[in-house]
Short mmCIF file of C-alpha atoms in Angstrom, two decimals:
data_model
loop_
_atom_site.label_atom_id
_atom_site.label_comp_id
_atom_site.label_asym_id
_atom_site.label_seq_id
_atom_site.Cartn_x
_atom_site.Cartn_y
_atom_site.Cartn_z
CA UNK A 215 60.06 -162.81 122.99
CA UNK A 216 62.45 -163.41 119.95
CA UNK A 217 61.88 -165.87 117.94
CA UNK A 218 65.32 -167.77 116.53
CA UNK A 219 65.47 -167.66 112.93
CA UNK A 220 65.05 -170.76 111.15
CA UNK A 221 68.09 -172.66 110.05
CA UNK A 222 67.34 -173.71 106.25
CA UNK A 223 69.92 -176.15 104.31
CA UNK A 224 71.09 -175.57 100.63
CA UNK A 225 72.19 -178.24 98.85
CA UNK A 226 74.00 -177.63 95.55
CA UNK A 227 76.52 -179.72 93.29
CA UNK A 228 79.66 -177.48 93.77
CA UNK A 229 79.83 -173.43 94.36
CA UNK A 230 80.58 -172.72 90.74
CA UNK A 231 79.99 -168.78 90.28
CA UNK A 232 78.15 -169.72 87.15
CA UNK A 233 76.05 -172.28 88.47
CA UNK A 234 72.83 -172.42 90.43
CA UNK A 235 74.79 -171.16 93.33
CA UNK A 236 75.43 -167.61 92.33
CA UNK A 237 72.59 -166.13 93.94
CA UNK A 238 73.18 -167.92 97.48
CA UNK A 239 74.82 -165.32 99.03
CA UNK A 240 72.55 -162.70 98.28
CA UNK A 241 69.98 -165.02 100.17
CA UNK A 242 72.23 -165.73 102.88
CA UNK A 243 72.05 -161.66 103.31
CA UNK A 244 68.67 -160.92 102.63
CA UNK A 245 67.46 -164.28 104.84
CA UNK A 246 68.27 -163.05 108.47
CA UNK A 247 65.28 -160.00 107.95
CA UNK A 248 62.64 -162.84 106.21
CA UNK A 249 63.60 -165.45 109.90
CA UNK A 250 65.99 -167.76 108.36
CA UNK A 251 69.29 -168.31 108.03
CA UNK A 252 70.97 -170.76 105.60
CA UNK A 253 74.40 -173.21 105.17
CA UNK A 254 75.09 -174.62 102.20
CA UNK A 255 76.47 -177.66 101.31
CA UNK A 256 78.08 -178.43 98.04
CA UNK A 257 78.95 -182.08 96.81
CA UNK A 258 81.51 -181.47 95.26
CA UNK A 259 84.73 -178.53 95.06
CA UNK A 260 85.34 -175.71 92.45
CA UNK A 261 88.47 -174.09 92.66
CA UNK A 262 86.80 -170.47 92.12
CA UNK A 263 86.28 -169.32 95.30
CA UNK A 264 83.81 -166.34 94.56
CA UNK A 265 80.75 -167.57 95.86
CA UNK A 266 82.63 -169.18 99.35
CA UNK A 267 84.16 -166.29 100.20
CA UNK A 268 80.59 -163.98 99.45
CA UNK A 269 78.77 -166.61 101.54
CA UNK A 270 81.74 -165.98 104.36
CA UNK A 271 80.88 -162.34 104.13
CA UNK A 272 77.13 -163.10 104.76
CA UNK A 273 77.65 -164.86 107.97
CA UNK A 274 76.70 -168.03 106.26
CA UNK A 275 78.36 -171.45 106.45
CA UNK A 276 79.50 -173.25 103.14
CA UNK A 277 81.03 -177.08 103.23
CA UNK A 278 82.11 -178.57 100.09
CA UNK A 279 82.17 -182.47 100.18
CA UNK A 280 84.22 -183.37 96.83
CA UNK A 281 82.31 -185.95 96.09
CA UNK A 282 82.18 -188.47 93.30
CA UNK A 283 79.35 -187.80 90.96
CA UNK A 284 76.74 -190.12 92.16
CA UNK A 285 79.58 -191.45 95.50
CA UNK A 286 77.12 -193.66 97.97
CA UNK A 287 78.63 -191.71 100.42
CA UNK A 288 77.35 -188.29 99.41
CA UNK A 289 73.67 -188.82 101.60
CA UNK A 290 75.44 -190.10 104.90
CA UNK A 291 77.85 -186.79 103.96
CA UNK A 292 75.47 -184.15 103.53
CA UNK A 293 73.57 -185.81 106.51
CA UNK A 294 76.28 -185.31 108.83
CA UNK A 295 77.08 -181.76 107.93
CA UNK A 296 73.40 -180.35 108.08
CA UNK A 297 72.91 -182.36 111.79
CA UNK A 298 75.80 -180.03 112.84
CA UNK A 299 74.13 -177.20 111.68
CA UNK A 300 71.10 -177.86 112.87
CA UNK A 301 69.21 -177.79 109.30
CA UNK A 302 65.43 -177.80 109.89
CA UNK A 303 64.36 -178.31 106.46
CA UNK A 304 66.55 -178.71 103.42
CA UNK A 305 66.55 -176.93 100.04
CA UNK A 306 68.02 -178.90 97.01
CA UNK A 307 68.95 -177.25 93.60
CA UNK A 308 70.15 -179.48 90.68
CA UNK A 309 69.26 -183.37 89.74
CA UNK A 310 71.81 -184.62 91.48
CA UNK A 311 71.08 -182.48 94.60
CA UNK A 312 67.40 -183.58 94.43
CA UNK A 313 68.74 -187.10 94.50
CA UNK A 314 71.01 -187.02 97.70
CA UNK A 315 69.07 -184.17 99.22
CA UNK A 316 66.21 -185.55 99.64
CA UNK A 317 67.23 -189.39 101.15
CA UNK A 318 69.30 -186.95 103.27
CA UNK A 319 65.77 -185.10 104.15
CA UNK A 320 64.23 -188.00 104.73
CA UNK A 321 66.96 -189.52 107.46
CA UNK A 322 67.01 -185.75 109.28
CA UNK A 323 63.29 -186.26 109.46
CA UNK A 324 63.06 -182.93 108.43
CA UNK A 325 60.59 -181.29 105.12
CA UNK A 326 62.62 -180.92 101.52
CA UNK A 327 61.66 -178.05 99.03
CA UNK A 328 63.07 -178.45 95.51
CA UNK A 329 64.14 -175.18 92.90
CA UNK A 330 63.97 -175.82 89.67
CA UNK A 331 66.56 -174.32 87.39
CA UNK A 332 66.47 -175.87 84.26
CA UNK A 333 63.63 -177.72 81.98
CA UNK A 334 64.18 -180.28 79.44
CA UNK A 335 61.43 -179.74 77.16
CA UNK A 336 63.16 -182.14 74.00
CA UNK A 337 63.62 -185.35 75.15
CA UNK A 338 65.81 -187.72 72.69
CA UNK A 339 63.66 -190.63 72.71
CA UNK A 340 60.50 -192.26 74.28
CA UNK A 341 63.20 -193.60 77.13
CA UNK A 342 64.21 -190.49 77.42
CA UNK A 343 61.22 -189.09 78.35
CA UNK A 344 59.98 -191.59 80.41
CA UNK A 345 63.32 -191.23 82.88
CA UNK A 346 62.60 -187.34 82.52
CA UNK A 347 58.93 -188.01 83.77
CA UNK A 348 59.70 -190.74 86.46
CA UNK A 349 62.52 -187.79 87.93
CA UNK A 350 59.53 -185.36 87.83
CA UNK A 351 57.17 -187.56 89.38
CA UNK A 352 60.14 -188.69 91.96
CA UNK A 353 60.05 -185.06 93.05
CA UNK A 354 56.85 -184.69 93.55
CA UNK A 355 56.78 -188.05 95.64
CA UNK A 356 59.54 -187.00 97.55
CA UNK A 357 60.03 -182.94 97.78
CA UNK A 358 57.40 -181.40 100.27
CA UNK A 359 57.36 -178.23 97.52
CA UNK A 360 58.63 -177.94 93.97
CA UNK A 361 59.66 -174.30 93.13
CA UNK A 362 59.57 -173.35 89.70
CA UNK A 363 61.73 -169.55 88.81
CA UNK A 364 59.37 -169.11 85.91
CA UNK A 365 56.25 -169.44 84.19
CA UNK A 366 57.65 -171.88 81.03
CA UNK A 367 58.84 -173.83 84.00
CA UNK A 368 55.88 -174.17 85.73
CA UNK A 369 53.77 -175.39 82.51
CA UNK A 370 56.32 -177.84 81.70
CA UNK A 371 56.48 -179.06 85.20
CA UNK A 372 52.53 -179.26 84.64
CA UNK A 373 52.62 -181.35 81.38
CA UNK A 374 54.85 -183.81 83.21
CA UNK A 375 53.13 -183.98 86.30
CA UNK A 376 49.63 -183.84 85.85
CA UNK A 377 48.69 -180.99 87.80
CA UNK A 378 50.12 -177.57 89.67
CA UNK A 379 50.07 -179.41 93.16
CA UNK A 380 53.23 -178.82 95.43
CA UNK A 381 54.14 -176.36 92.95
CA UNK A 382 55.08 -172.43 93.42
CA UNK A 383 56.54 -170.01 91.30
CA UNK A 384 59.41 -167.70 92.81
CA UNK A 385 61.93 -166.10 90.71
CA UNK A 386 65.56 -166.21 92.29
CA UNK A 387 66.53 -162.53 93.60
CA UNK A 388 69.43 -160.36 94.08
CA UNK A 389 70.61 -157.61 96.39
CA UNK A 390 69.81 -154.24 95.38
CA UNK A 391 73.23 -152.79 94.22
CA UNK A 392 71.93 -149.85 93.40
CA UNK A 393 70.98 -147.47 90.25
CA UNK A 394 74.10 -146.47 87.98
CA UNK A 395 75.76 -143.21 88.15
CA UNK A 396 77.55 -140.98 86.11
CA UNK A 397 80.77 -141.57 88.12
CA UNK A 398 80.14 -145.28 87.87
CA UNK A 399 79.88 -144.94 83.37
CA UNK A 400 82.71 -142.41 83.49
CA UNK A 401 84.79 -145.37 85.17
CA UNK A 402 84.66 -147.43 82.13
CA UNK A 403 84.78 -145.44 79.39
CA UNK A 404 88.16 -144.50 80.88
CA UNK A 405 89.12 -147.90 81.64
CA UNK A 406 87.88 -148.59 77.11
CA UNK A 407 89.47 -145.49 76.29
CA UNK A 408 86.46 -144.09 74.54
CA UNK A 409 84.49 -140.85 74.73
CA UNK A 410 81.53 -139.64 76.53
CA UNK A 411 79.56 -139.70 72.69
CA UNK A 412 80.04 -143.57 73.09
CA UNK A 413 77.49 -145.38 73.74
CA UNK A 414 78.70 -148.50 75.66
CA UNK A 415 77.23 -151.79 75.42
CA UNK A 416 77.90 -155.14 77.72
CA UNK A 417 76.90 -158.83 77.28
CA UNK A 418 77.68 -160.88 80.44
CA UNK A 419 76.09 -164.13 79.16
CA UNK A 420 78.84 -167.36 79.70
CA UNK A 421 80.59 -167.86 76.54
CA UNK A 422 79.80 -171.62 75.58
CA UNK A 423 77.58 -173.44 73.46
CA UNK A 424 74.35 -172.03 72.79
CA UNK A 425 74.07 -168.66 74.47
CA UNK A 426 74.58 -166.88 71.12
CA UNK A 427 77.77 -165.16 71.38
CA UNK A 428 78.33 -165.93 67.35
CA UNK A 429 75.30 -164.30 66.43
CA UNK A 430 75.68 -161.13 68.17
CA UNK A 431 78.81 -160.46 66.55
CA UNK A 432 77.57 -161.26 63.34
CA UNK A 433 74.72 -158.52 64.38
CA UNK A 434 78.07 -156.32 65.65
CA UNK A 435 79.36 -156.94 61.99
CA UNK A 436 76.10 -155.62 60.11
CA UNK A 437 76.52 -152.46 62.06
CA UNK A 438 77.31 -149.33 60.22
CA UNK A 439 80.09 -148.24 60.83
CA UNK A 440 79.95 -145.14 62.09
CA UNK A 441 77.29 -145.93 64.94
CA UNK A 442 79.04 -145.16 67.71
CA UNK A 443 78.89 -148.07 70.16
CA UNK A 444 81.82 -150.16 72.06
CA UNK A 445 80.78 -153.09 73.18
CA UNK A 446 82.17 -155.36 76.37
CA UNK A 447 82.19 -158.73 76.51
CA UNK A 448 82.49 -159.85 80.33
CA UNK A 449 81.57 -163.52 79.83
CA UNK A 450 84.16 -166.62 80.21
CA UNK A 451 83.73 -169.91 78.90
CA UNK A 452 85.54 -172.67 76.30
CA UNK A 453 84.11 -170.60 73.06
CA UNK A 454 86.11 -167.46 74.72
CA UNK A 455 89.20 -168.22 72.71
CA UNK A 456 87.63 -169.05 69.36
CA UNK A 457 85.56 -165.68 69.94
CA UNK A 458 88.89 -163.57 70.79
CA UNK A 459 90.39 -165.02 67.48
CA UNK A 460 87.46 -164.31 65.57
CA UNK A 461 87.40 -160.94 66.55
CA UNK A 462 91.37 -160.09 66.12
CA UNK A 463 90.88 -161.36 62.62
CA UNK A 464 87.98 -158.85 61.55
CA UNK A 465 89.13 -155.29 61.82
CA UNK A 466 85.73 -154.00 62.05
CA UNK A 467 85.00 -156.40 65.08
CA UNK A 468 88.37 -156.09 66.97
CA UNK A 469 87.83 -151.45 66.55
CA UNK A 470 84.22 -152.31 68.12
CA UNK A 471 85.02 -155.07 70.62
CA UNK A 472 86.66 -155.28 74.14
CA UNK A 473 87.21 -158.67 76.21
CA UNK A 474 86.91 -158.01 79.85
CA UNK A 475 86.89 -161.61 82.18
CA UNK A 476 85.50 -159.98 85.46
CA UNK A 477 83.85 -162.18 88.74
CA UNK A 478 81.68 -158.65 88.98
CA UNK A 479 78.95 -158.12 86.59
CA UNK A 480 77.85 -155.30 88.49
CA UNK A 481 80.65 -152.81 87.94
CA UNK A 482 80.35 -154.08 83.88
CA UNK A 483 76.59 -153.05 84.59
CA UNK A 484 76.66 -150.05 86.34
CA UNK A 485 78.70 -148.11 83.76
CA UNK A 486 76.92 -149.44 80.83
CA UNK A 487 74.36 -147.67 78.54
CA UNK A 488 73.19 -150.78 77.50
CA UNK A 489 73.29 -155.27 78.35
CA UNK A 490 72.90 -157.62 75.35
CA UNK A 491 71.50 -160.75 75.86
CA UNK A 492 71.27 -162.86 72.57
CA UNK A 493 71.06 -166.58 73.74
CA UNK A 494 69.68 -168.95 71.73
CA UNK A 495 67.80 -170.22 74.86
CA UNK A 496 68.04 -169.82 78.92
CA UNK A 497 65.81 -169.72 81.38
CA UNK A 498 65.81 -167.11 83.36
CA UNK A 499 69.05 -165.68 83.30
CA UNK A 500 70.61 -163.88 86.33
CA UNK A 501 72.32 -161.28 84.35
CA UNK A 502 69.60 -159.82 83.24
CA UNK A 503 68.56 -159.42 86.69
CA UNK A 504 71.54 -157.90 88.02
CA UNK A 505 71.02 -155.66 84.68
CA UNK A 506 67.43 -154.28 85.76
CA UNK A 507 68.46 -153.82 89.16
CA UNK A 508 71.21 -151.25 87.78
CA UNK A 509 68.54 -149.49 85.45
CA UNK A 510 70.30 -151.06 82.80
CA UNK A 511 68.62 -151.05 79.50
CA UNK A 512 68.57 -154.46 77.82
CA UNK A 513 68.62 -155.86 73.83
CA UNK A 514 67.59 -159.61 74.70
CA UNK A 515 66.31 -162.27 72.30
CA UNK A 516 62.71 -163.90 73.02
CA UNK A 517 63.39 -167.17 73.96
CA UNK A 518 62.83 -169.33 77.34
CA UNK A 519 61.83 -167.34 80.64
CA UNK A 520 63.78 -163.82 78.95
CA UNK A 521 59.94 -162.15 78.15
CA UNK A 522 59.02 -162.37 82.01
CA UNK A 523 62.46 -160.31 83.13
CA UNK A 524 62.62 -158.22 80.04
CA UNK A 525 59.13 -156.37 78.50
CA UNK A 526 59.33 -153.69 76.07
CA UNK A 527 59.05 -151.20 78.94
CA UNK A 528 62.73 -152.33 80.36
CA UNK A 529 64.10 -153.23 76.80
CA UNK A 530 63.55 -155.04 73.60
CA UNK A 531 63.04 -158.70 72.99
CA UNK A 532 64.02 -159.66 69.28
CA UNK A 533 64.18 -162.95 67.55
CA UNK A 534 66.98 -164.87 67.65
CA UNK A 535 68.26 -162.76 64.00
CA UNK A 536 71.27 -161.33 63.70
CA UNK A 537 69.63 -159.08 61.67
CA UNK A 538 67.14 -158.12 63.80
CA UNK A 539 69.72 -157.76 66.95
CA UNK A 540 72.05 -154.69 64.75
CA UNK A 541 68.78 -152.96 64.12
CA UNK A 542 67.74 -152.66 68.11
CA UNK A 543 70.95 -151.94 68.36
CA UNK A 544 71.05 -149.39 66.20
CA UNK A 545 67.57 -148.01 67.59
CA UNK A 546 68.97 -147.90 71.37
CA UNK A 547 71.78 -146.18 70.43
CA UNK A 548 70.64 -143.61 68.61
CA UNK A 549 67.91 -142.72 70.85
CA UNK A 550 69.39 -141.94 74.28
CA UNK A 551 65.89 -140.70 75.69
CA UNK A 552 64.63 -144.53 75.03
CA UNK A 553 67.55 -145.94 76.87
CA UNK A 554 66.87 -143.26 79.66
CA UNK A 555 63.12 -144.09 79.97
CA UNK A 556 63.71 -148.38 79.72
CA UNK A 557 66.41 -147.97 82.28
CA UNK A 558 64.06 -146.12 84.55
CA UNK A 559 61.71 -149.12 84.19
CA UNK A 560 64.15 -152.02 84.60
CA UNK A 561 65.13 -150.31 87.66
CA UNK A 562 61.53 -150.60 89.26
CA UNK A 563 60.45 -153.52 87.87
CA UNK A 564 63.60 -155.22 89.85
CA UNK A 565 62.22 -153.57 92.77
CA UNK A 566 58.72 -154.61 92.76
CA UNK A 567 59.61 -158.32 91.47
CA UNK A 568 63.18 -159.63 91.94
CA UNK A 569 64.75 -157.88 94.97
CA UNK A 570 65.92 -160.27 97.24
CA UNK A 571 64.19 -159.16 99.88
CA UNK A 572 61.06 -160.14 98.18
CA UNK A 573 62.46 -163.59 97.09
CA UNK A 574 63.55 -164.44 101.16
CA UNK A 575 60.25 -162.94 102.36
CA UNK A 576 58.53 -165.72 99.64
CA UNK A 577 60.72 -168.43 100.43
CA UNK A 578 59.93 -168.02 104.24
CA UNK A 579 56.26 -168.54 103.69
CA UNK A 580 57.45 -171.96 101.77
CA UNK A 581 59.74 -172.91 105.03
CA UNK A 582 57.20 -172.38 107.18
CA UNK A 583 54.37 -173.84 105.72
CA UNK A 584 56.61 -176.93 105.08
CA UNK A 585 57.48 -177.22 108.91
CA UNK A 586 53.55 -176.71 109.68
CA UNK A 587 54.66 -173.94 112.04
CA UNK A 588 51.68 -172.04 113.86
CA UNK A 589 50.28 -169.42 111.61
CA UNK A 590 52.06 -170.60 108.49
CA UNK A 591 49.96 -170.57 105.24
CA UNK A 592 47.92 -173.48 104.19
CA UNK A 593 50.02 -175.96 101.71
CA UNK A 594 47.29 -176.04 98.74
CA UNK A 595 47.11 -171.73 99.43
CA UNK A 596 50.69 -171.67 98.01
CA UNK A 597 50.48 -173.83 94.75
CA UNK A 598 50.89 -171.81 91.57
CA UNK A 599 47.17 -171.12 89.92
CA UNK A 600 46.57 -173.51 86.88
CA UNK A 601 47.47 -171.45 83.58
CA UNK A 602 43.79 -169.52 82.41
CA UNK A 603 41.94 -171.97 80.19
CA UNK A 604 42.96 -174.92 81.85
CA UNK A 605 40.93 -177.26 83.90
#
């Protein structure tokens, strides 16, 4: 006898591309095999329709509600769009999702599981850490199961909490789009108009405040100048302009540099010798996922969750130094066989750890041992293990 797949509810604050939504509709594909299927439900509208129309392609349902931040209408809302679908359990991603998703949980009568995506690990004040620790707590009142997408999550959701109860640790997955091929680098180095000697480097990171974009091109500027490496930028963002201008007005730069807006990282990817990564801080960044699942190479700095998707098997962390950036650089590109070997690595570490495959097959043990289905794993068996040396 078949068994129908479960019918899991996302909620998210709007289906941004760059947001917390990105990765739905690889889920949405990768769900079916795990026995689950998911709508999603955003509270309020974007007007890039990227991830809509890759959630359409995946046979999964998307409503937006264009809501208000914080409208009293948003639970009664979200309630009435997952009872059509017949959510089972709901899924919430985001503070404000938490909020409405899980009073909308709680009136479905149905289990709520919480993602983290983002810590705040500086509070401004003692107030402000005492709303940032009554939120946490909240969740862990509320939300049958926190999920945490990385270690420095999980021990900051620990110092707040009290304890690694309700707690699991899944990174967010992608589909496999497969390793890069000659073809695929030939591609673009026609589309830059450089040679096959060039070694060409992207950085997909979204070009605002904080992710680092002024530091790696003053690392670009300390490069001599006869390395020979092009490098893409493929982000967007409000800093986008003052970067183009900054570039056009440095000769060096602009000979070195090439702007490329693109709603496909992968293609950027794929014919690339190389990803920079140089935020200042991030969590775990979905770039350099899509990255290692290309066999991508990556220069990344060591901040936030970066050390558990890059080691120095798939690339090279580096402080968050100019300096120190040009000379990786410098070291990638002028030893091909390095690049060759990390790429080989990134490749199968996405395999083993952040295919999303693996991520739906994870998530499916959370659903079901949420619902208390028959055979579904034992609640406490799923919380993360304390951190070694902790009691």
């Amino acid at each position: 006898m078949t068994t129908s797949p479960l019918r899991i509810g996302h909620l998210v604050d709007s289906l941004d591309p760059r947001g917390v939504a990105a990765a739905l509709p690889d889920l949405a594909t990768a769900g079916p095999d795990a026995g689950f299927e998911i709508v999603v439900v955003a509270l309020a509208r974007t007007a890039d329709p990227t991830v809509e129309r890759a959630l359409d392609r995946a046979g999964s349902a998307s409503i937006e509600l264009n809501l208000a931040p914080w409208d009293p209408r948003g639970v009664l809302q979200v309630v009435a769009a997952f009872r059509e679908h017949g959510v089972q359990l709901v899924h919430t991603h985001g503070a404000r999702a938490d909020v409405v998703g899980s009073a909308a949980a709680r009136r479905l009568r149905v289990p709520a599981v919480s993602t983290l995506h983002h810590i705040h690990d500086e509070p401004a004040d003692r107030a402000d850490h005492l709303r940032r620790t009554a939120k946490t707590l909240a969740r862990k009142r509320f939300m049958t199961r926190t999920i945490a997408t990385s270690l420095l999550q999980r021990d900051w959701y620990r110092r707040v909490a009290g304890s690694m109860s309700g707690l699991s640790v899944i990174p967010d997955g992608a589909l496999d789009p497969g390793a890069s091929t000659p073809e695929d680098a030939a591609r673009l180095r026609r589309s830059l108009g450089v040679g096959d000697d060039e070694v060409v480097a992207v950085s997909l990171a979204p070009m605002r405040r904080g992710q680092g974009q002024d530091m790696l091109l003053d690392a670009l500027a300390e490069l001599p100048a006869e390395e020979p490496v092009t490098v893409v930028l493929g982000g967007d963002g409000p800093l986008r302009p003052w970067l183009e201008s900054r570039v056009a007005a440095d000769p060096a730069l602009a000979g070195r540099i090439a702007f490329r807006r693109t709603t496909d990282p992968i293609e950027l990817l794929k014919g690339a010798d190389l990803q920079l990564h140089t935020t200042r801080h991030d969590t775990m960044p979905r770039v350099l996922v899509l990255g290692q699942a290309t066999g991508t190479p990556a220069v990344a700095t060591r901040v936030g969750g970066i050390p558990e998707i890059v080691t120095r098997d798939t690339g090279a962390l580096v402080p968050v130094s100019a300096t120190r950036i040009a000379e990786e650089v410098v070291r990638m590109v002028r030893r091909p066989e390095l690049r060759t070997t990390r790429g080989a690595a990134a490749r199968e570490r996405f395999l083993q750890r952040f295919s999303a495959t693996h991520w739906a097959d994870q998530l499916d043990e959370i659903y079901r041992s949420a619902l208390g289905l028959a055979g579904s794993t034992a609640p406490a068996d799923l919380d993360t293990p304390e951190p070694a040396g902790r009691s």
